[in-house]
mmCIF file of C-alpha atoms and ligand atoms in Angstrom:
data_model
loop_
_atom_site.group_PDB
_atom_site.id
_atom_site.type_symbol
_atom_site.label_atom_id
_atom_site.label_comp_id
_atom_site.label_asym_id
_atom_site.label_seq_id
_atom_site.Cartn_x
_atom_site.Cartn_y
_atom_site.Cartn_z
ATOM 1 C CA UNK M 51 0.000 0.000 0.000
ATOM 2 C CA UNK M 52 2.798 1.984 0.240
ATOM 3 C CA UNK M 53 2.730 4.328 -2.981
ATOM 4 C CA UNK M 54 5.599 6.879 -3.202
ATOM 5 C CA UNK M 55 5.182 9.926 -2.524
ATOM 6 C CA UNK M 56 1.172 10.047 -2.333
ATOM 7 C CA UNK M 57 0.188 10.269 1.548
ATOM 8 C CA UNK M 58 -2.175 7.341 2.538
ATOM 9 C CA UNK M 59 -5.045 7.957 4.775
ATOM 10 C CA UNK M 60 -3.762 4.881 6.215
ATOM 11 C CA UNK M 61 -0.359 5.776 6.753
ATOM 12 C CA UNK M 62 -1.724 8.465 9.331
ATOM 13 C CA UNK M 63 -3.765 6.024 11.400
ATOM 14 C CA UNK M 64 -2.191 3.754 14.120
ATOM 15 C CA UNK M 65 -2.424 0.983 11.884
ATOM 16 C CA UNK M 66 -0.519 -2.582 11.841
ATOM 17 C CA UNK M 67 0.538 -3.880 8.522
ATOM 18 C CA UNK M 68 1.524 -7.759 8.283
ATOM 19 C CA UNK M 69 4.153 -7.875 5.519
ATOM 20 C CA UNK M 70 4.173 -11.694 5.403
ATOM 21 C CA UNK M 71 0.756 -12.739 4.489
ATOM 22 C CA UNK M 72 -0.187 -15.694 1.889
ATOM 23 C CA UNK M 73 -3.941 -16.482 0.541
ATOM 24 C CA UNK M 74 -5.285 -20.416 0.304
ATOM 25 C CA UNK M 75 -6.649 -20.444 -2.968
ATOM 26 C CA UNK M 76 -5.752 -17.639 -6.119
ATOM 27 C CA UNK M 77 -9.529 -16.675 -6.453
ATOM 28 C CA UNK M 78 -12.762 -15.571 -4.705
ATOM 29 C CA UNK M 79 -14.166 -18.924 -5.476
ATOM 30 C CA UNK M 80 -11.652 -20.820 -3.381
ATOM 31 C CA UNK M 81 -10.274 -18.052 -0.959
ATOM 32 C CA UNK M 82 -13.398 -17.006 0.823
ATOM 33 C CA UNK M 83 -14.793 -20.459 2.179
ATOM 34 C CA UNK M 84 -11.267 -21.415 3.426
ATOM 35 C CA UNK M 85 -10.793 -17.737 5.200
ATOM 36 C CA UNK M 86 -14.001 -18.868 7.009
ATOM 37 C CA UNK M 87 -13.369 -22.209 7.825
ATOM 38 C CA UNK M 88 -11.612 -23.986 10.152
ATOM 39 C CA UNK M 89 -9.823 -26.016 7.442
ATOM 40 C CA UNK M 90 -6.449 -25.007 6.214
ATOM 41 C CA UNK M 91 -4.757 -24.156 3.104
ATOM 42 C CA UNK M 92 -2.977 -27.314 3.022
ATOM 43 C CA UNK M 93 -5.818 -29.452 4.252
ATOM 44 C CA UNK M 94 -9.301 -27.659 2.751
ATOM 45 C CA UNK M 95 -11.660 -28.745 0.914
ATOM 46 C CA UNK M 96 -14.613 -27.308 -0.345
ATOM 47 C CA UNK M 97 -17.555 -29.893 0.331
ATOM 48 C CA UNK M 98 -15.984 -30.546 3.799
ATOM 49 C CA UNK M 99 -16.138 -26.719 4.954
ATOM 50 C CA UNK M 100 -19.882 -26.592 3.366
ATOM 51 C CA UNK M 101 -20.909 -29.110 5.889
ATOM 52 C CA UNK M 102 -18.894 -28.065 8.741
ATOM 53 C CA UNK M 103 -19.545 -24.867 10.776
ATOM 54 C CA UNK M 104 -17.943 -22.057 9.795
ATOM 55 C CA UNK M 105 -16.357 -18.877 11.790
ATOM 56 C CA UNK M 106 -19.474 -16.836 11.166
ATOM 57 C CA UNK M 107 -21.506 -20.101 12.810
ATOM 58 C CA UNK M 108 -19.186 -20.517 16.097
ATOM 59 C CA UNK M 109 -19.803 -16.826 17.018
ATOM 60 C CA UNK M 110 -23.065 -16.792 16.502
ATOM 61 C CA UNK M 111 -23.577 -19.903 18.674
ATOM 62 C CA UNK M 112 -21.354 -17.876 21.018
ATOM 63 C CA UNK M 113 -24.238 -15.257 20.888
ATOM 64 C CA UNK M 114 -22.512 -12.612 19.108
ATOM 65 C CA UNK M 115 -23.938 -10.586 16.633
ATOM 66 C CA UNK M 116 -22.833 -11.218 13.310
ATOM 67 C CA UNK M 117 -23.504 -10.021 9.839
ATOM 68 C CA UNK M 118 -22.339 -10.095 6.409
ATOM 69 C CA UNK M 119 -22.780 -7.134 3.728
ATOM 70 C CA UNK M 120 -21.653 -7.828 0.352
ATOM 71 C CA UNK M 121 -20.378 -5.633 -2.353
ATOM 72 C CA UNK M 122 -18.629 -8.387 -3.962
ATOM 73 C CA UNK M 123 -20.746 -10.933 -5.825
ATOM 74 C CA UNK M 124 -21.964 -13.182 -2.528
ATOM 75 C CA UNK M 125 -20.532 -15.076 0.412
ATOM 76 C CA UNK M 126 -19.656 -18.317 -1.249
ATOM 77 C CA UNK M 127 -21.780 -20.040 1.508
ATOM 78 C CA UNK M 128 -19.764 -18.779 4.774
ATOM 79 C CA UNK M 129 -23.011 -16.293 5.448
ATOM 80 C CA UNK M 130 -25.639 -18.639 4.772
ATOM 81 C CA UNK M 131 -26.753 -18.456 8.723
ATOM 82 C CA UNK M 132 -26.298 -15.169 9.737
ATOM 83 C CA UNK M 133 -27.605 -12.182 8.936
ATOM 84 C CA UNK M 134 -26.340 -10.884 5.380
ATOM 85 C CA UNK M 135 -27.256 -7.693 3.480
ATOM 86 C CA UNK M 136 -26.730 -7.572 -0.501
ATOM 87 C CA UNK M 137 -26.483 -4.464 -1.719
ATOM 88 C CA UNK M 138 -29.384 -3.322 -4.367
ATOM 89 C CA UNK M 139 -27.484 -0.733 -7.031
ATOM 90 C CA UNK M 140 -30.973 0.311 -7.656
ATOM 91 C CA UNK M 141 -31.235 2.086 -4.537
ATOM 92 C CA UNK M 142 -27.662 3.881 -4.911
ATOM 93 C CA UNK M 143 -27.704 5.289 -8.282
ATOM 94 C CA UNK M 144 -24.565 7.761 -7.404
ATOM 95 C CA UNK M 145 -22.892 4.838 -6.332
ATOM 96 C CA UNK M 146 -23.262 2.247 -8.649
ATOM 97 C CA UNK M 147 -23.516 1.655 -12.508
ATOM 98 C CA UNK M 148 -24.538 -0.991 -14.272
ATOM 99 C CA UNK M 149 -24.996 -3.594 -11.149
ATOM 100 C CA UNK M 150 -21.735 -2.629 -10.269
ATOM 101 C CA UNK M 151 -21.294 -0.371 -7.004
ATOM 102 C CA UNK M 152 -18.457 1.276 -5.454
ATOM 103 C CA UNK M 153 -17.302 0.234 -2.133
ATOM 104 C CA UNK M 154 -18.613 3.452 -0.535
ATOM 105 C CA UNK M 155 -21.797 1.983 -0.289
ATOM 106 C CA UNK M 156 -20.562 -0.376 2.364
ATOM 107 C CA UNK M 157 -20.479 2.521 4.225
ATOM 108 C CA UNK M 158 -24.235 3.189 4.496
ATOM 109 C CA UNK M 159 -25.529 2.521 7.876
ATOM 110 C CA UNK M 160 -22.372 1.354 9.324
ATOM 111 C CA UNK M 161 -22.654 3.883 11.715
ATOM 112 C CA UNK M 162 -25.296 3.363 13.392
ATOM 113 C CA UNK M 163 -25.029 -0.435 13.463
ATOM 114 C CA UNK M 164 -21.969 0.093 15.273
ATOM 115 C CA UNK M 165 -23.262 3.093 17.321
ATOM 116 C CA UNK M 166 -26.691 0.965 18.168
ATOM 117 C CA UNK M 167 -24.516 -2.518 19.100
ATOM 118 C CA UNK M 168 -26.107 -3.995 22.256
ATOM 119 C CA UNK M 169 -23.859 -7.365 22.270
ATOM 120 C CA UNK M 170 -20.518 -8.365 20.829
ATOM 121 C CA UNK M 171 -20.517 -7.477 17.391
ATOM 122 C CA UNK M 172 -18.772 -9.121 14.161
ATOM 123 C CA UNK M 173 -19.893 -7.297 10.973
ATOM 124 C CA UNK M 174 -18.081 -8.888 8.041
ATOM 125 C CA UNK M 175 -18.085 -6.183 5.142
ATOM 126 C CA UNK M 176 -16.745 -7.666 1.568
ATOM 127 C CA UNK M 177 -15.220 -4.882 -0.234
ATOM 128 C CA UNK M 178 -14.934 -5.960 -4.274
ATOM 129 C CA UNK M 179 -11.675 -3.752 -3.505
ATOM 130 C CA UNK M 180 -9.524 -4.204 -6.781
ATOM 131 C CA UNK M 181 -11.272 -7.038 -8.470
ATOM 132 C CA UNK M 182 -10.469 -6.972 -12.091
ATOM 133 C CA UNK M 183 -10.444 -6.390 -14.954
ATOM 134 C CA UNK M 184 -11.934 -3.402 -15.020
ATOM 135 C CA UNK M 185 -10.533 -1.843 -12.312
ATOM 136 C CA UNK M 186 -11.238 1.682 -13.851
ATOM 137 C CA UNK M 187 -14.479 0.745 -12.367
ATOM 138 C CA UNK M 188 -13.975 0.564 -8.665
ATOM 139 C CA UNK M 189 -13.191 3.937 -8.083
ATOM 140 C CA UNK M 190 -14.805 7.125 -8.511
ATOM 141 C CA UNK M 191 -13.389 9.634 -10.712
ATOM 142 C CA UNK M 192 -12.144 11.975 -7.978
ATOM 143 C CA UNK M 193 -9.603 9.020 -6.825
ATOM 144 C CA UNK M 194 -8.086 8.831 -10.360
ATOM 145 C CA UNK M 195 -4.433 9.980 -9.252
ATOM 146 C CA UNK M 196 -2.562 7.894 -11.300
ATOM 147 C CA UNK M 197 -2.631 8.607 -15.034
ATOM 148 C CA UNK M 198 -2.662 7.673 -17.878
ATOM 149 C CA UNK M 199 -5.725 5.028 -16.872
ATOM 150 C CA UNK M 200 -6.598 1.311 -19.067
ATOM 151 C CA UNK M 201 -9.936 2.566 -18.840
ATOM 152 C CA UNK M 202 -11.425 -0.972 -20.871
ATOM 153 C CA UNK M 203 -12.232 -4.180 -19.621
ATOM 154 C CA UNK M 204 -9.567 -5.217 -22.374
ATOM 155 C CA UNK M 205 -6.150 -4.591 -20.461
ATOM 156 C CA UNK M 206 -4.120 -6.414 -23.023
ATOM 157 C CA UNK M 207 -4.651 -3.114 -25.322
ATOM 158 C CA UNK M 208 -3.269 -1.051 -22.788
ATOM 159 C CA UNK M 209 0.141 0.256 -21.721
ATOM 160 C CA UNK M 210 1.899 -1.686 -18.790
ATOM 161 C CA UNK M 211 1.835 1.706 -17.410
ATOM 162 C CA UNK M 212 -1.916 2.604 -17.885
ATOM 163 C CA UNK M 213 -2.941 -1.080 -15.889
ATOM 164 C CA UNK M 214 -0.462 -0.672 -12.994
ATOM 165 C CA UNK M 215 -1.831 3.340 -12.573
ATOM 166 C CA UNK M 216 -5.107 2.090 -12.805
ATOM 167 C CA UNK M 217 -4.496 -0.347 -10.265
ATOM 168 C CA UNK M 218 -2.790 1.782 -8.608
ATOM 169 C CA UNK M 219 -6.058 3.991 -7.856
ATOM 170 C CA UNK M 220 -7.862 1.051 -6.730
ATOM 171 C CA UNK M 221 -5.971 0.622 -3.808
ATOM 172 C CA UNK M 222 -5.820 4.537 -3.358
ATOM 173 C CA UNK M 223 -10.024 4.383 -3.039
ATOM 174 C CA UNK M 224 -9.753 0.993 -1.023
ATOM 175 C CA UNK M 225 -7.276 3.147 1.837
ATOM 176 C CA UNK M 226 -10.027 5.745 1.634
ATOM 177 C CA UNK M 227 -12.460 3.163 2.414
ATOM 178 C CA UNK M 228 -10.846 1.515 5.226
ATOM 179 C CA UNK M 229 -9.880 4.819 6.681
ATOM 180 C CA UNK M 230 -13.621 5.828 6.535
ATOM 181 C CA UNK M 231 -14.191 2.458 8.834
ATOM 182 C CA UNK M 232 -11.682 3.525 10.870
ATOM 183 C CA UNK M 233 -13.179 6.757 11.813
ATOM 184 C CA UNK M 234 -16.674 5.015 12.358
ATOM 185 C CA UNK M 235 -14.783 2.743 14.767
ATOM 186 C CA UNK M 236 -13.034 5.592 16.549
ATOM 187 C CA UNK M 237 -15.893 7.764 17.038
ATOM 188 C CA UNK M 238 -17.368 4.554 18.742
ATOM 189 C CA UNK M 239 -14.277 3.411 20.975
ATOM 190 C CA UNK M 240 -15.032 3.983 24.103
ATOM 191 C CA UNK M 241 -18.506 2.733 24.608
ATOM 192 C CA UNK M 242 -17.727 -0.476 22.149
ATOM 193 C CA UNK M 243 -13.893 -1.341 22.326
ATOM 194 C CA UNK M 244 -13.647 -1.387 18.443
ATOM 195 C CA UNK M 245 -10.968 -3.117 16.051
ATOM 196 C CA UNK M 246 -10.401 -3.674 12.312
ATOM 197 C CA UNK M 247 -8.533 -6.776 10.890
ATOM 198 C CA UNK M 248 -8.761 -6.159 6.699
ATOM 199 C CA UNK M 249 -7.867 -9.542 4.996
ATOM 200 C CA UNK M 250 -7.634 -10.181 0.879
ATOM 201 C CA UNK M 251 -8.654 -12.662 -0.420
ATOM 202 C CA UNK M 252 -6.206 -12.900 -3.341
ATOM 203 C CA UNK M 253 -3.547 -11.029 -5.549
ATOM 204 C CA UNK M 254 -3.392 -10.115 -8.842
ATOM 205 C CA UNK M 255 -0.786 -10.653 -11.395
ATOM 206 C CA UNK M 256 -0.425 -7.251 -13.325
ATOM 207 C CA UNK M 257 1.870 -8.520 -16.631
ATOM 208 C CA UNK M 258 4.672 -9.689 -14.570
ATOM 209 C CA UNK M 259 6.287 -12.289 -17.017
ATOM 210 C CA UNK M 260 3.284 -12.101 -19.058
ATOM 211 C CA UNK M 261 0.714 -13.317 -16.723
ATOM 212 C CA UNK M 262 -2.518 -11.128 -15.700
ATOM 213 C CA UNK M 263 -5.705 -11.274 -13.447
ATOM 214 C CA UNK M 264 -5.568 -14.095 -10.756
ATOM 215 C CA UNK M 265 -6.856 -18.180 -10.479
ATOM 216 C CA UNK M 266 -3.930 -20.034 -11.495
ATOM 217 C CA UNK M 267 -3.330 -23.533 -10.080
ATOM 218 C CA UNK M 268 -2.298 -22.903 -6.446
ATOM 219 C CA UNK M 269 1.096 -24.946 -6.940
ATOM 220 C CA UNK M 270 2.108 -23.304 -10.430
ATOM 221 C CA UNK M 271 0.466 -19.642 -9.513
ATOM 222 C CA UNK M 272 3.410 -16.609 -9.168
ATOM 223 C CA UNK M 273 3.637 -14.973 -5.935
ATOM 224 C CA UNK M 274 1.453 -11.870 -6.782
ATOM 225 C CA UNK M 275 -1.121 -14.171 -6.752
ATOM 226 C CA UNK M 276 -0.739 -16.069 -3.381
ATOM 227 C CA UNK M 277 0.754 -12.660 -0.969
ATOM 228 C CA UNK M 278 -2.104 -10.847 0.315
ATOM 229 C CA UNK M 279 -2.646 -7.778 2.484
ATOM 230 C CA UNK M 280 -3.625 -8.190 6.287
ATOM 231 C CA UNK M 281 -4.087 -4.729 8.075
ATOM 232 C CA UNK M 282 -5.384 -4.214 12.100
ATOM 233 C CA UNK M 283 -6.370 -1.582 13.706
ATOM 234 C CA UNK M 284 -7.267 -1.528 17.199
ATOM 235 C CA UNK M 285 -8.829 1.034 19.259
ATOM 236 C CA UNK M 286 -6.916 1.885 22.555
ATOM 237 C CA UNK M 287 -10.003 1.196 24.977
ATOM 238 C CA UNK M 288 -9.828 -2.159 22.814
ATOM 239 C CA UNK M 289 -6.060 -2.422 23.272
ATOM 240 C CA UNK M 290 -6.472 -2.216 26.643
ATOM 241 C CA UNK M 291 -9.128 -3.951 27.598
ATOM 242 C CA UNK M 292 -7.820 -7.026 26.059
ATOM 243 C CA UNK M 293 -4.713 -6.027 27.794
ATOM 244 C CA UNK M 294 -2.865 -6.623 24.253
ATOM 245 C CA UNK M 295 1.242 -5.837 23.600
ATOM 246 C CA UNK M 296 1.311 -3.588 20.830
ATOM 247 C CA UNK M 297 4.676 -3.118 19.956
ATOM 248 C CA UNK M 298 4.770 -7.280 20.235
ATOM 249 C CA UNK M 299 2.257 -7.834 17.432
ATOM 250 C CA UNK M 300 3.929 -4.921 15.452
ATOM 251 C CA UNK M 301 7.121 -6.881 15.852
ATOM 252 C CA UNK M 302 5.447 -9.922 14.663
ATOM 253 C CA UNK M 303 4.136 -8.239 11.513
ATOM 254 C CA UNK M 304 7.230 -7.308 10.333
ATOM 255 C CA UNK M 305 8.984 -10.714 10.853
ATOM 256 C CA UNK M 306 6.780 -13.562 10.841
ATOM 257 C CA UNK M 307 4.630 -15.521 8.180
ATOM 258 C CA UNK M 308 0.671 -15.534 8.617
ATOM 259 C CA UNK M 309 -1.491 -16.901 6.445
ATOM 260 C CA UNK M 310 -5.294 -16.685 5.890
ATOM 261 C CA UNK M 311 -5.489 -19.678 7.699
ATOM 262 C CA UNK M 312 -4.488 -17.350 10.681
ATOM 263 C CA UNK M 313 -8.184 -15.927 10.426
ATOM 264 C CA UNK M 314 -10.381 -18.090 11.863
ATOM 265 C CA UNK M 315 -8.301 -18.321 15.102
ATOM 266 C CA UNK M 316 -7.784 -14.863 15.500
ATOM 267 C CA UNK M 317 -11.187 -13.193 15.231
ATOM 268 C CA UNK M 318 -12.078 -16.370 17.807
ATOM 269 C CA UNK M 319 -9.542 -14.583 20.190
ATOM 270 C CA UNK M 320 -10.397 -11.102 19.274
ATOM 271 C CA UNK M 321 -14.028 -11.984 20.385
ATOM 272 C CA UNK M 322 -13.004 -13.955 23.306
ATOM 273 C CA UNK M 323 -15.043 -17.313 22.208
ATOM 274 C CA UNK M 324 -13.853 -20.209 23.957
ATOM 275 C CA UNK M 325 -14.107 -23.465 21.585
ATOM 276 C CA UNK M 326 -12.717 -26.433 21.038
ATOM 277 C CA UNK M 327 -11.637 -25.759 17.474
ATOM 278 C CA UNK M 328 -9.679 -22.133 18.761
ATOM 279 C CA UNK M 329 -5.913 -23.124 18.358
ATOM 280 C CA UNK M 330 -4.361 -20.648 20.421
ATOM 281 C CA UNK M 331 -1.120 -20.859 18.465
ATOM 282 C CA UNK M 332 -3.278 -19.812 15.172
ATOM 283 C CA UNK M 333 -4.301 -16.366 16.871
ATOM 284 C CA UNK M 334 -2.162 -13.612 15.689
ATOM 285 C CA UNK M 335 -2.498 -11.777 18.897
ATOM 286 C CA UNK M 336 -2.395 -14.899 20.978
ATOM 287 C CA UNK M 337 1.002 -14.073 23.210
ATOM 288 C CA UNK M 338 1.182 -10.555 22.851
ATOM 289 C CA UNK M 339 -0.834 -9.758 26.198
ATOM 290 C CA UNK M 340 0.794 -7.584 28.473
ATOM 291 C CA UNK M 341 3.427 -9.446 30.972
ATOM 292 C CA UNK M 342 3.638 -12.815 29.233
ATOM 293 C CA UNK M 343 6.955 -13.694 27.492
ATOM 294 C CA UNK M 344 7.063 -13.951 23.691
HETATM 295 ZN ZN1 LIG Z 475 -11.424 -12.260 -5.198
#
């Protein structure tokens, strides 16, 4: 996320970027379920998660309120129990063109859904972030900072410059976005002890020897398309009440390797669920508490 010279939002909150981070699968398809389930990269499988419960089941069953809002073309089954909103581009006509919407209208409501919580709260938002190949259509114009743009679906026709700028302003509008959740979450820190984890589900190959767009064969698939983005941000009433080492977990996201299998352990630690399936040693924040040795 680091673009030179342009001054994130991001980069100005208290943010913890994991520089290590690898997806299961190379596409949505794949990558989703096996964030959600308890099954790992090296062990999922697709009809076994379906019939096994997933993260979004355990915390319900744990009582906490959970709900899934989609911008991205569905939940691939991980939402099928809990509460899940799909966005009609009919009703944000500013926001969205041709069944297509910006991430922005994620946005609508959050605020007083997290204002309103009366119980734990996990509210799963899935941002179609820099899904190609258009990506000239996931950000408004206004966020077009990098020109030229490969304003066509056909990004073969285009300069290797024109894609990367255009891609390039897709992840300019997605650290707008998060930086927007971030303020929600701050203005709502002390009453509800907020925190942010931001996950991808994939990366993209942008003509690096020749190869675009993502869902190659996990085994034969270049890096771009297996090293994700994982971002936290935690509130300090958050921070402290779950008495958590800050500068240990920013010490870990520099050096160590996570994975999306990380996921499911950690937001089962973040929410304080006690379960049979939590593996402590899966939780990213999992011996980083205050006055334990790491
Ligand atoms: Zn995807």
């Amino acid at each position: 996320m680091a673009t030179a010279g342009l001054p994130t939002r991001l980069a100005k909150e208290d943010v913890i970027s994991f520089q290590h981070v690898t997806s299961c699968g190379t596409a949505t398809a794949v990558s989703v379920p096996c964030m959600f389930s308890v099954l790992n990269h090296d062990n999922y499988n697709a009809i076994t998660a379906r019939h096994q419960e997933g993260l979004l089941d355990v915390l319900e069953h744990a009582g906490i309120d959970v709900s899934w809002k989609d911008n991205d073309g569905g939940c691939k089954g991980v939402c099928d129990r809990v509460e899940h909103i799909t966005i009609d581009p009919s009703k944000y006509p500013q926001q969205c063109a041709e069944g297509t919407c910006y991430d922005s209208v994620l946005l609508d409501g959050l605020e007083n859904k997290v204002r309103n919580a009366k119980h734990d709260t996990v509210i799963v938002l899935h941002l179609i972030g820099s899904h190609g190949p258009t990506y000239f259509k996931r950000y408004p114009e206004k966020f077009r900072v990098f020109t030229p743009t490969c304003d066509t679906a056909e990004i073969q026709d285009c300069s290797q410059q024109a894609l990367l700028n255009t891609y390039d302003n897709t992840i300019v509008y997605t650290d707008y976005i998060l930086s927007r959740i971030i303020s929600v979450l701050k203005t709502n820190d002390l009453q509800h002890n907020t925190a942010l984890l931001y996950l991808s589900d994939h990366g993209e190959s942008l003509g690096e020897s020749g190869i675009y767009l993502h869902g190659l064969p996990y085994d034969i698939a270049p890096a771009e398309q297996k090293t994700v983005p994982m971002i936290m941000w935690m509130s300090p009433s958050y921070t402290e009440h779950h008495n958590i080492n800050r500068e240990c977990i920013v010490k870990n996201a520099e050096n160590k390797e996570y994975s999306q299998d990380n996921l499911f352990h950690t937001i089962l630690g973040m929410m304080s669920v006690t379960t049979k399936t939590y593996q402590p040693g899966m939780d990213i924040l999992a011996g980083c508490e205050n006055g334990t040795a790491h």
